[in-house]
mmCIF file of C-alpha atoms in Angstrom:
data_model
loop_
_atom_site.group_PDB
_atom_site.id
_atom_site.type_symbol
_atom_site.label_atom_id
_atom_site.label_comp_id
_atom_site.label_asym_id
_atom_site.label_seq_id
_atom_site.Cartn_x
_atom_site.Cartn_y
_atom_site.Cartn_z
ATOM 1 C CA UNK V 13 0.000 0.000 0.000
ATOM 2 C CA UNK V 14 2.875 2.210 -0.570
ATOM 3 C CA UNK V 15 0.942 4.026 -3.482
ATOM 4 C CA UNK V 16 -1.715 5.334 -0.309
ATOM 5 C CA UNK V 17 1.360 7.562 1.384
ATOM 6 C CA UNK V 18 1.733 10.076 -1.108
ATOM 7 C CA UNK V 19 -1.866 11.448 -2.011
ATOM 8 C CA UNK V 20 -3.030 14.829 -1.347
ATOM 9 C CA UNK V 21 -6.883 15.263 -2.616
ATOM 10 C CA UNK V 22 -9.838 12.908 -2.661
ATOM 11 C CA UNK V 23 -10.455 10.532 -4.804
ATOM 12 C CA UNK V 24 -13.669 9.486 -5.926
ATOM 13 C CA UNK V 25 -14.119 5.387 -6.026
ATOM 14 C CA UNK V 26 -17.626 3.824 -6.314
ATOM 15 C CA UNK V 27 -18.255 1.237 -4.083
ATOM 16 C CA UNK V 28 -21.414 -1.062 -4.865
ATOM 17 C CA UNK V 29 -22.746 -3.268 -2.236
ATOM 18 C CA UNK V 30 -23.125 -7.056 -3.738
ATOM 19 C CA UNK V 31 -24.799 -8.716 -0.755
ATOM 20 C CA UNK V 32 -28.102 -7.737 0.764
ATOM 21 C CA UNK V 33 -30.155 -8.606 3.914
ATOM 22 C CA UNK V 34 -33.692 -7.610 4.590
ATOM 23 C CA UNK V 35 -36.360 -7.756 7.901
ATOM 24 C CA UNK V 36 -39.794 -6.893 8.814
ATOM 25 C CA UNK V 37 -38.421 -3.587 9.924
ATOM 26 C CA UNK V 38 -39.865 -0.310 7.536
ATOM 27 C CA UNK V 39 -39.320 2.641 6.377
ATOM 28 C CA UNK V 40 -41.333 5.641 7.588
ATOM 29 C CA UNK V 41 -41.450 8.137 4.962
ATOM 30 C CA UNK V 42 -40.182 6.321 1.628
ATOM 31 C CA UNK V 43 -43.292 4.905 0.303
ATOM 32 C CA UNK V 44 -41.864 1.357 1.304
ATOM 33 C CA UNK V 45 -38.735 1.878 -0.785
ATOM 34 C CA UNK V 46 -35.448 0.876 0.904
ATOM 35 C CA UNK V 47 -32.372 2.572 -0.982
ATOM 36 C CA UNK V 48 -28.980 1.016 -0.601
ATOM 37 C CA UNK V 49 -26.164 2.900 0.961
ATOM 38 C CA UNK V 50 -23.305 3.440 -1.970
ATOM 39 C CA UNK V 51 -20.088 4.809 -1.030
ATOM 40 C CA UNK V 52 -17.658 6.623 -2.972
ATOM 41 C CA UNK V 53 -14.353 6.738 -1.018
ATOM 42 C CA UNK V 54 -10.900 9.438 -1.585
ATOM 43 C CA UNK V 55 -7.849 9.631 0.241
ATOM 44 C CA UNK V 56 -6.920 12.999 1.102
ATOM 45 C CA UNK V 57 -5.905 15.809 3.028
ATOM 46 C CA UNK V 58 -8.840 16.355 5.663
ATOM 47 C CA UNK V 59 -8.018 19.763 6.187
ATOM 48 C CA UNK V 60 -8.599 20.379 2.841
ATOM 49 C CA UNK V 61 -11.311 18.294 1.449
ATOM 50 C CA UNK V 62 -13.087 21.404 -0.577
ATOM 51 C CA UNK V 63 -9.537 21.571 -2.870
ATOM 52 C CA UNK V 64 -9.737 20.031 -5.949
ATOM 53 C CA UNK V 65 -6.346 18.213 -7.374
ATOM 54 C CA UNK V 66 -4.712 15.839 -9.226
ATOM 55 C CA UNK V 67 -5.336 12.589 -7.315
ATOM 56 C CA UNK V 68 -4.515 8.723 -7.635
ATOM 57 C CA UNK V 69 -7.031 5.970 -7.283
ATOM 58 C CA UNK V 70 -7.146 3.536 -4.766
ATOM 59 C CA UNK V 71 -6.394 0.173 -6.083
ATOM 60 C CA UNK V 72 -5.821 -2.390 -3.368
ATOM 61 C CA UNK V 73 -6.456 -2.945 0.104
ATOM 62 C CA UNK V 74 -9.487 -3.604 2.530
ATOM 63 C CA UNK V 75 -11.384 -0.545 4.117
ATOM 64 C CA UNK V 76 -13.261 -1.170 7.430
ATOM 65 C CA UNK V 77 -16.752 0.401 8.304
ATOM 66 C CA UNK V 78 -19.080 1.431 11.400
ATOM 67 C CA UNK V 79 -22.807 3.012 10.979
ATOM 68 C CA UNK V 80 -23.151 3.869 14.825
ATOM 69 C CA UNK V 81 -26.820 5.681 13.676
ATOM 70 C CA UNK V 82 -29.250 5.860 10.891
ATOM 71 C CA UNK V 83 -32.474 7.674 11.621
ATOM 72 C CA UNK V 84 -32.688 6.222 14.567
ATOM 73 C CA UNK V 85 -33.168 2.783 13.334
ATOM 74 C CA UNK V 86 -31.329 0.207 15.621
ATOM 75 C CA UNK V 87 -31.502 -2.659 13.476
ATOM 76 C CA UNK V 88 -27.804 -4.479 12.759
ATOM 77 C CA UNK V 89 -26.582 -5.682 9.429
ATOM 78 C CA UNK V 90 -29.430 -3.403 7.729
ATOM 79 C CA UNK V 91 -29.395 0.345 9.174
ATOM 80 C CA UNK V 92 -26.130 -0.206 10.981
ATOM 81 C CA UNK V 93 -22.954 -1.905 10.995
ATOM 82 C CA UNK V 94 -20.096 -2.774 13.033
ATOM 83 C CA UNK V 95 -16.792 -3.232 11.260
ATOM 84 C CA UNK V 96 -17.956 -4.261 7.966
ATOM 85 C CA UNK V 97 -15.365 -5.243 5.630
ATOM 86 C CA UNK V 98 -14.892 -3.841 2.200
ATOM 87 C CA UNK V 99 -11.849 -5.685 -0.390
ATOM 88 C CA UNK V 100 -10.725 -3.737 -3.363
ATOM 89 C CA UNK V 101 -11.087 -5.226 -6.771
ATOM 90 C CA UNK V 102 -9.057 -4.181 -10.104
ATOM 91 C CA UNK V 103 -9.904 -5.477 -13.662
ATOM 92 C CA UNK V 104 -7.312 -5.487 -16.377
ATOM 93 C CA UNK V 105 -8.722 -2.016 -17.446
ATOM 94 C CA UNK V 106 -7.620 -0.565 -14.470
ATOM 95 C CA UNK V 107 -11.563 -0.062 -13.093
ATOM 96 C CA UNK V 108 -11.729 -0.952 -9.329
ATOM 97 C CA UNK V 109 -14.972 -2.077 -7.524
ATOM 98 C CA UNK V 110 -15.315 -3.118 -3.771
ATOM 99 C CA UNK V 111 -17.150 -6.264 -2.438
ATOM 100 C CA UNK V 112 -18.819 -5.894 0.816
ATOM 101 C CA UNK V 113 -22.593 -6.148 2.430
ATOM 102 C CA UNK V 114 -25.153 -3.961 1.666
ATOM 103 C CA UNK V 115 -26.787 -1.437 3.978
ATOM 104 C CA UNK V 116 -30.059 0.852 3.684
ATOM 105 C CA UNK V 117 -30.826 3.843 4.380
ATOM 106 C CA UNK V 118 -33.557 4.356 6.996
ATOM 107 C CA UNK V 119 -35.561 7.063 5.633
ATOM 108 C CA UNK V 120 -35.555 9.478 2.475
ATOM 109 C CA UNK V 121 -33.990 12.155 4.678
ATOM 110 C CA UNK V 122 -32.217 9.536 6.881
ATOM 111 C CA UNK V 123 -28.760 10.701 8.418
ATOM 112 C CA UNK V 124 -26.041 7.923 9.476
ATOM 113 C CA UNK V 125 -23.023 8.706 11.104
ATOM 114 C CA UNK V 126 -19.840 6.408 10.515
ATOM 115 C CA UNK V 127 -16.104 5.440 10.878
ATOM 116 C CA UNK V 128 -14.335 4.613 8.156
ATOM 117 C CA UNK V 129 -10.742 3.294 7.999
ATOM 118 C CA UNK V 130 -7.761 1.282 6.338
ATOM 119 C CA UNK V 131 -6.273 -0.944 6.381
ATOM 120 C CA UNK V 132 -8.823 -3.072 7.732
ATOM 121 C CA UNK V 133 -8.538 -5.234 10.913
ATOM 122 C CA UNK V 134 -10.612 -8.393 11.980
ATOM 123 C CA UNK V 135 -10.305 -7.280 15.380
ATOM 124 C CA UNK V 136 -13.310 -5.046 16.116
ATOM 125 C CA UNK V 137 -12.346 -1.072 17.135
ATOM 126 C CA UNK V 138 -12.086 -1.218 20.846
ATOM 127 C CA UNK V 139 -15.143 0.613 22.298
ATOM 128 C CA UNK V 140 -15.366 2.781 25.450
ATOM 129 C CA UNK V 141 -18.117 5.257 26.987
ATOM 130 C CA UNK V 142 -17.473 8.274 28.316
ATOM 131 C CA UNK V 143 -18.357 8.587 32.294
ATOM 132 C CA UNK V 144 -19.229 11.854 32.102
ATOM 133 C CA UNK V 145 -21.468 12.035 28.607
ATOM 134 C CA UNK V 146 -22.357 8.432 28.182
ATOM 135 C CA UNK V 147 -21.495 8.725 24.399
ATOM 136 C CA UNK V 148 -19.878 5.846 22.831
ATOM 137 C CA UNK V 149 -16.150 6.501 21.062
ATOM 138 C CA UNK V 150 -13.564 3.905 19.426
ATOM 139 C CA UNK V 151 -10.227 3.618 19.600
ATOM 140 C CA UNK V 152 -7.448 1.592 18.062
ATOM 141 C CA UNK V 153 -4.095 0.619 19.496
ATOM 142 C CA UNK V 154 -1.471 1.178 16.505
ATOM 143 C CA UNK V 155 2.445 0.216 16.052
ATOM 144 C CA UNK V 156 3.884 1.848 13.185
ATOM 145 C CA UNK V 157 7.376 -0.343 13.481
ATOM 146 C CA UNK V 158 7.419 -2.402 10.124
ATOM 147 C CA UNK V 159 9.441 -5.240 11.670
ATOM 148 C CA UNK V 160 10.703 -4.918 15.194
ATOM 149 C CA UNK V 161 10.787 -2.677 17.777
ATOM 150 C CA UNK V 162 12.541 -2.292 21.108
ATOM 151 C CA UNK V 163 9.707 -1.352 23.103
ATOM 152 C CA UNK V 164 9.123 -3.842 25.676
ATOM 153 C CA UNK V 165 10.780 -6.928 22.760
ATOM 154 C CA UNK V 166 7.378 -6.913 21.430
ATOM 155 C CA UNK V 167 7.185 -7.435 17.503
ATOM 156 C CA UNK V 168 3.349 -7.484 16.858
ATOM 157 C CA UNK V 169 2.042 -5.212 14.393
ATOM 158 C CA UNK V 170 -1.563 -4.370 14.922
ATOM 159 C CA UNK V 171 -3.118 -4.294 11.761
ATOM 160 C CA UNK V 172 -3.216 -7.284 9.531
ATOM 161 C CA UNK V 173 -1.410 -5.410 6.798
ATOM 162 C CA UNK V 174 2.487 -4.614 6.916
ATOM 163 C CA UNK V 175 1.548 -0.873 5.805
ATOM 164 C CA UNK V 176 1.435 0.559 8.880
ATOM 165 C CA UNK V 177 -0.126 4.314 7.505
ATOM 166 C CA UNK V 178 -3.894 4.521 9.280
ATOM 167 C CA UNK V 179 -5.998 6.235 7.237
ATOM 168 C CA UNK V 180 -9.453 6.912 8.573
ATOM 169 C CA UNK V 181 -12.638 9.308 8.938
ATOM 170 C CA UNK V 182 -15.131 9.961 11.374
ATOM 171 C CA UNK V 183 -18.331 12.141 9.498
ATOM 172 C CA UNK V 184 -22.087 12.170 8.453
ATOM 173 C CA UNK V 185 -24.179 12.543 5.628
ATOM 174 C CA UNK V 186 -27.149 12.475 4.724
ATOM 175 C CA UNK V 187 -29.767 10.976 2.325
ATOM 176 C CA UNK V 188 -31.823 12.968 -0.227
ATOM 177 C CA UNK V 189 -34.196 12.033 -3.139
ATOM 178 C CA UNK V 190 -31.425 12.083 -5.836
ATOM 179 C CA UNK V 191 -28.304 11.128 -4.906
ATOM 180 C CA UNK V 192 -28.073 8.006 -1.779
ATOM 181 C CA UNK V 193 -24.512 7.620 -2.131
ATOM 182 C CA UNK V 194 -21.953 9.033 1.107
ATOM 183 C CA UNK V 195 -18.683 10.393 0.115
ATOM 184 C CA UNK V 196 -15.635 9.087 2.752
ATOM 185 C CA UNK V 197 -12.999 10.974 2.558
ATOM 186 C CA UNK V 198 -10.276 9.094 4.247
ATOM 187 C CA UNK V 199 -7.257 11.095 6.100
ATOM 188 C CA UNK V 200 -3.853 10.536 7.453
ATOM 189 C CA UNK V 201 -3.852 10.014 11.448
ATOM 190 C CA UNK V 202 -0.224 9.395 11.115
ATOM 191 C CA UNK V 203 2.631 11.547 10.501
ATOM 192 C CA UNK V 204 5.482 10.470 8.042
ATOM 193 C CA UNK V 205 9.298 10.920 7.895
ATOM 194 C CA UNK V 206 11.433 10.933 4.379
ATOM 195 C CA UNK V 207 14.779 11.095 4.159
ATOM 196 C CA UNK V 208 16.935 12.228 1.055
ATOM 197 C CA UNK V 209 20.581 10.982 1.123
ATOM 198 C CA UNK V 210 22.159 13.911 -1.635
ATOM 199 C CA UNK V 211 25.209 12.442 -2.379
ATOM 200 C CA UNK V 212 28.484 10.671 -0.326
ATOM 201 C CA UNK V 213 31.154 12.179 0.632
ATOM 202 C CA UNK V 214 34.216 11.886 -1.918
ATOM 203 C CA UNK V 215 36.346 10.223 0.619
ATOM 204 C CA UNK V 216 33.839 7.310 0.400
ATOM 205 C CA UNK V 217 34.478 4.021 -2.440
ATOM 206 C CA UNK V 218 31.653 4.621 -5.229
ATOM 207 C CA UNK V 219 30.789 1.787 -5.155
ATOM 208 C CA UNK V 220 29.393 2.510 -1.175
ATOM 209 C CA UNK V 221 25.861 2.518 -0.622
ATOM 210 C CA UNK V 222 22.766 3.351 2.210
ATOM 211 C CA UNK V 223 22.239 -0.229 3.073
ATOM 212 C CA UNK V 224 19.906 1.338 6.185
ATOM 213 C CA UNK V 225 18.608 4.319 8.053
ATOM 214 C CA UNK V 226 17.009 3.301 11.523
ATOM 215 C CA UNK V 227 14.979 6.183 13.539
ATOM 216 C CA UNK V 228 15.608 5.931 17.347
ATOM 217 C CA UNK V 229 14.031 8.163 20.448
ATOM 218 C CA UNK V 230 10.590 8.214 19.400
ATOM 219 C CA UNK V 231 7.260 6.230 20.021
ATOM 220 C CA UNK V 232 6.681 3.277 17.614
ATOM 221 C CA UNK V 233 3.135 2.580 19.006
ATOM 222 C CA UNK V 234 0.043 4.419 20.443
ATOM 223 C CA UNK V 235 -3.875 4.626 20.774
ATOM 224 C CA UNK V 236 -5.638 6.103 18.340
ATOM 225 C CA UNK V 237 -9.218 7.890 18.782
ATOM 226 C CA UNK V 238 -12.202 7.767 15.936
ATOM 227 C CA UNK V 239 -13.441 11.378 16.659
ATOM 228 C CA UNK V 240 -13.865 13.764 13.891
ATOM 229 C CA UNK V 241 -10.163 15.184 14.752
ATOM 230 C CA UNK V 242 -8.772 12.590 15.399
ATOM 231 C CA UNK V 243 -7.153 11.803 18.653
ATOM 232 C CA UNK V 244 -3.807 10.404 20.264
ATOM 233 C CA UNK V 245 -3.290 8.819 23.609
ATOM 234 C CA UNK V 246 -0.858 6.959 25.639
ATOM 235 C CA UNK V 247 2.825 6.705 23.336
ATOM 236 C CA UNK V 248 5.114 3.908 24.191
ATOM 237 C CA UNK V 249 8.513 4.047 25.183
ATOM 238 C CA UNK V 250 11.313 5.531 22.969
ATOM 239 C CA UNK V 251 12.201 2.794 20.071
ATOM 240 C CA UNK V 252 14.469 2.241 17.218
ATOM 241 C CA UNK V 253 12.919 0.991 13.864
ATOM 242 C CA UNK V 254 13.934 0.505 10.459
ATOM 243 C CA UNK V 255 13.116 3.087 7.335
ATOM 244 C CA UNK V 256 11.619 1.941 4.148
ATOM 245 C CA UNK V 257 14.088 2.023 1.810
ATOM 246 C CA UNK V 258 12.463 3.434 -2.181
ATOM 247 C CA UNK V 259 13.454 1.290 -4.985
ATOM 248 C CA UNK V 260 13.571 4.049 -6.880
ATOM 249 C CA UNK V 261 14.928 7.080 -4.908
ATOM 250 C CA UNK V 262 13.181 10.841 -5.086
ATOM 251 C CA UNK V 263 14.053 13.021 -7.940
ATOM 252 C CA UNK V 264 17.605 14.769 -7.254
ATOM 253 C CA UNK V 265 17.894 12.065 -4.097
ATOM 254 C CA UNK V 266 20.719 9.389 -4.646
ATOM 255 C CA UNK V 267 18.684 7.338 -1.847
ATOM 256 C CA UNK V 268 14.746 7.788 -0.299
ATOM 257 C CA UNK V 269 14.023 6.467 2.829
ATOM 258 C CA UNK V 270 10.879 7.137 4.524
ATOM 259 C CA UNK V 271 9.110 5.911 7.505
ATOM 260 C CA UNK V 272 5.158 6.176 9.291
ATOM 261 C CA UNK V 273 5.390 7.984 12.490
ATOM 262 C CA UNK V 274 3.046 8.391 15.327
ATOM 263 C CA UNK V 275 2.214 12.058 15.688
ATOM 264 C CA UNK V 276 4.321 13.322 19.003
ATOM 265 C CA UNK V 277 6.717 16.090 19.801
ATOM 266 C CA UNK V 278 10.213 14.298 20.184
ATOM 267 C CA UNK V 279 14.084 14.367 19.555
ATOM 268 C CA UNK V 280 15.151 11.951 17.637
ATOM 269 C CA UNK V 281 18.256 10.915 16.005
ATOM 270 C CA UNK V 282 18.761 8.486 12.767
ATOM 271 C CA UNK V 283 21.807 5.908 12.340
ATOM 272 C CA UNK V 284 22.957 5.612 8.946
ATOM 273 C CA UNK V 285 24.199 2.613 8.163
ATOM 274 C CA UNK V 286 26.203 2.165 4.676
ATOM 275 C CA UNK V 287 27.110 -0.903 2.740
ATOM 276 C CA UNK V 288 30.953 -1.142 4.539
ATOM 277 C CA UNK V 289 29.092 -1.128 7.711
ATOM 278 C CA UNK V 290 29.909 2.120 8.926
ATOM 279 C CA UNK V 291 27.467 3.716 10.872
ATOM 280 C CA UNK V 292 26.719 7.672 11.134
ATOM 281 C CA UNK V 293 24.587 9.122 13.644
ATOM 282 C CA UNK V 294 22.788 12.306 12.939
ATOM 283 C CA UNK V 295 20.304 14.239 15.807
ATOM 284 C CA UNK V 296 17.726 15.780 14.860
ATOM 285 C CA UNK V 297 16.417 18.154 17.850
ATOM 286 C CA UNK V 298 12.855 18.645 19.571
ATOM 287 C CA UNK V 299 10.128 18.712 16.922
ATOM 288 C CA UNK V 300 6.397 17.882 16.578
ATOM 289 C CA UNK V 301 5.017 15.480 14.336
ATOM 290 C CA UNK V 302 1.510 16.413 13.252
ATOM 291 C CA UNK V 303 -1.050 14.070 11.884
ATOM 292 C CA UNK V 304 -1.373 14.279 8.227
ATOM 293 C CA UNK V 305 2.258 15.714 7.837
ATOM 294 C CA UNK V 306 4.910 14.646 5.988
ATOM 295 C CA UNK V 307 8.796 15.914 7.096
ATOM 296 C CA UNK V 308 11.316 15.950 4.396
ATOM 297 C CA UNK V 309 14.962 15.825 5.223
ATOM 298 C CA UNK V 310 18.204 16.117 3.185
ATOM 299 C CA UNK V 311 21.106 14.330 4.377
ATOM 300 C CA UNK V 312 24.846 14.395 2.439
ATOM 301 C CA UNK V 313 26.530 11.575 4.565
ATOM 302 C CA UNK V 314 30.768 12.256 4.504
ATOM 303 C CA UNK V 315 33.203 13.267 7.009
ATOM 304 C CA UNK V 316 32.821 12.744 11.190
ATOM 305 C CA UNK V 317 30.485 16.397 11.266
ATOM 306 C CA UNK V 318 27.043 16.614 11.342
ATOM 307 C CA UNK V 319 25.145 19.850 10.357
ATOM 308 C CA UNK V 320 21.638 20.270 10.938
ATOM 309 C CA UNK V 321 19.263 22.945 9.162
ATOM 310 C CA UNK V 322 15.435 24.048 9.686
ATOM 311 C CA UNK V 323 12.506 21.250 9.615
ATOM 312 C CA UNK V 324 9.327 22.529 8.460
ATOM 313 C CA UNK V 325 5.373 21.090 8.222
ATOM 314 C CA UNK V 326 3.261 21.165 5.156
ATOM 315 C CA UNK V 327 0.624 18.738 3.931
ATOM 316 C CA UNK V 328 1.951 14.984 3.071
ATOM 317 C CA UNK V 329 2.577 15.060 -0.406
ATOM 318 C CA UNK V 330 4.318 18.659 -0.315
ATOM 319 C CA UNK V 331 6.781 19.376 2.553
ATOM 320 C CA UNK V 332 10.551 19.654 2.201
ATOM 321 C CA UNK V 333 11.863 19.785 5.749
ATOM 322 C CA UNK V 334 14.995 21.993 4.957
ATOM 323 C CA UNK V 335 18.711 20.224 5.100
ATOM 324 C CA UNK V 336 20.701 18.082 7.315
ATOM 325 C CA UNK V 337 24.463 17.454 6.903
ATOM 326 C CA UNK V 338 25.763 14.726 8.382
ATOM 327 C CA UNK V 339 29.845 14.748 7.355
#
């Protein structure tokens, strides 16, 4: 799901609902006529929804759903779901379509209000009440770590995919007479890292490469909330985990590495590891880590001296974080 990191505006995808499930339940004010929900979902920047852009399809992956209300109907697996699961499909024409259940509407004018998310996990949302409202929330416990992670010696990842970017949105809509579709508009709740190694130092063989950058000092996991802002709770310990190394690095980049991060404000450092097994270590001082941000570093790896420069926020697809030397 690598393609899912780098999109900035939504991106309309029809989803049609194949299976269908009925009861003695009605419908008050539709003449007996039970309209299916359809979904059309985008990834994008939720900040920004209104902006129109050049955007890329979703093509793979599974997208989780919860309708907590329609109308007030209470009736499961017809007016309301609870982690229904959604699979991607792509023909050879490049069209995509999305298998899941089919929900109704409960009323002409019916409004639902849902959580939508991906990647999707067979592991139900954890669900709380707050003491003090008695409203209902969700929350998910996430590890961003690809592989391993020295918090605790644990090496579970959470989700059932090895992407560990958490897309998700919390909304409503509403129903009306000629269009019963509800546009999800799915947003970052993570915050990324990409790294740009420039070029070597000339004292280094040419034939030398990046074999690895690790991140250490910050959070690998954490508890995410399903409210319309999305929330973050209770980071784990400091960590070290690996980058994702591009196969093909960024333009003007001799080498990409990039890596999910939970949103925090932390000092972190990187260890660059090359192909002769030397190791650099670069520090990169107190900074926050927004959700839906992506912070873009330049690195020129050489002599024993390490340079740092200014590291600035803009949406995902956009930011360059300014220049780091590490010689």
């Amino acid at each position: 799901m690598k393609k899912l990191h780098n999109i900035l505006a939504v991106t309309a995808i029809a989803l049609t609902f194949t299976a269908c499930s009925s009861d003695n339940e009605s419908t008050s004010n539709n003449e007996g006529k039970e309209y299916p929900i359809s979904l059309s979902v985008g990834i994008g920047d939720l900040s920004v929804v209104t902006r129109a852009g050049n955007t890329t399809p979703v093509k793979t992956g599974s997208l989780g759903l919860y309708i907590t209300s329609n109308g007030g109907k209470t009736l499961l697996d017809k007016y309301l779901c609870n982690n229904a699961k959604f699979d991607a499909s792509t023909d050879e024409n490049q069209n995509t379509t999305w298998g899941g259940p089919t929900y109704y509407w409960a009323s002409d004018d019916a409004t639902i209000e849902y959580i939508a998310y991906m990647p999707y996990n067979s592991n139900n949302l954890n669900l709380g009440t707050n003491s003090e409202t008695g409203a209902n929330y969700y929350t998910i416990d996430w590890n961003v770590a690809p592989a391993a992670t020295s918090e605790g010696g644990s090496t579970t990842i959470t989700t059932e995919n090895t992407d560990p970017d958490l897309l998700w949105q919390t909304a409503s809509a509403q129903n009306s007479a000629s269009n019963h579709s509800v546009a999800i508009t799915l947003g970052h709740a993570c915050s990324k890292l990409t790294v740009n190694v420039s070029k070597l130092g000339s004292e280094i063989e040419s034939t030398t490469e990046v074999s690895k950058i690790e991140i250490n000092g910050m959070a690998a996991t954490g508890t995410f909330k399903f409210t319309a802002a999305g929330e973050w709770s209770n980071p784990g310990v400091a960590s070290t985990y690996a980058m994702n190394k591009w196969t093909t690095a960024a333009d003007g980049a001799k080498y990409t590495f990039d890596a999910i991060l939970i949103p925090q404000t932390a000092a972190a450092s990187l260890s660059i590891t090359l192909s002769t097994g030397a190791v650099y270590q670069l520090a990169i001082p107190e900074q926050a880590y927004a959700m839906g941000k992506n912070y873009t570093i330049t690195i020129q790896v050489g002599q024993d001296k390490v340079e740092l420069g200014n590291i600035t926020q803009t949406p995902w697809t956009e930011v360059n974080g300014g220049n780091l030397t590490a010689q």
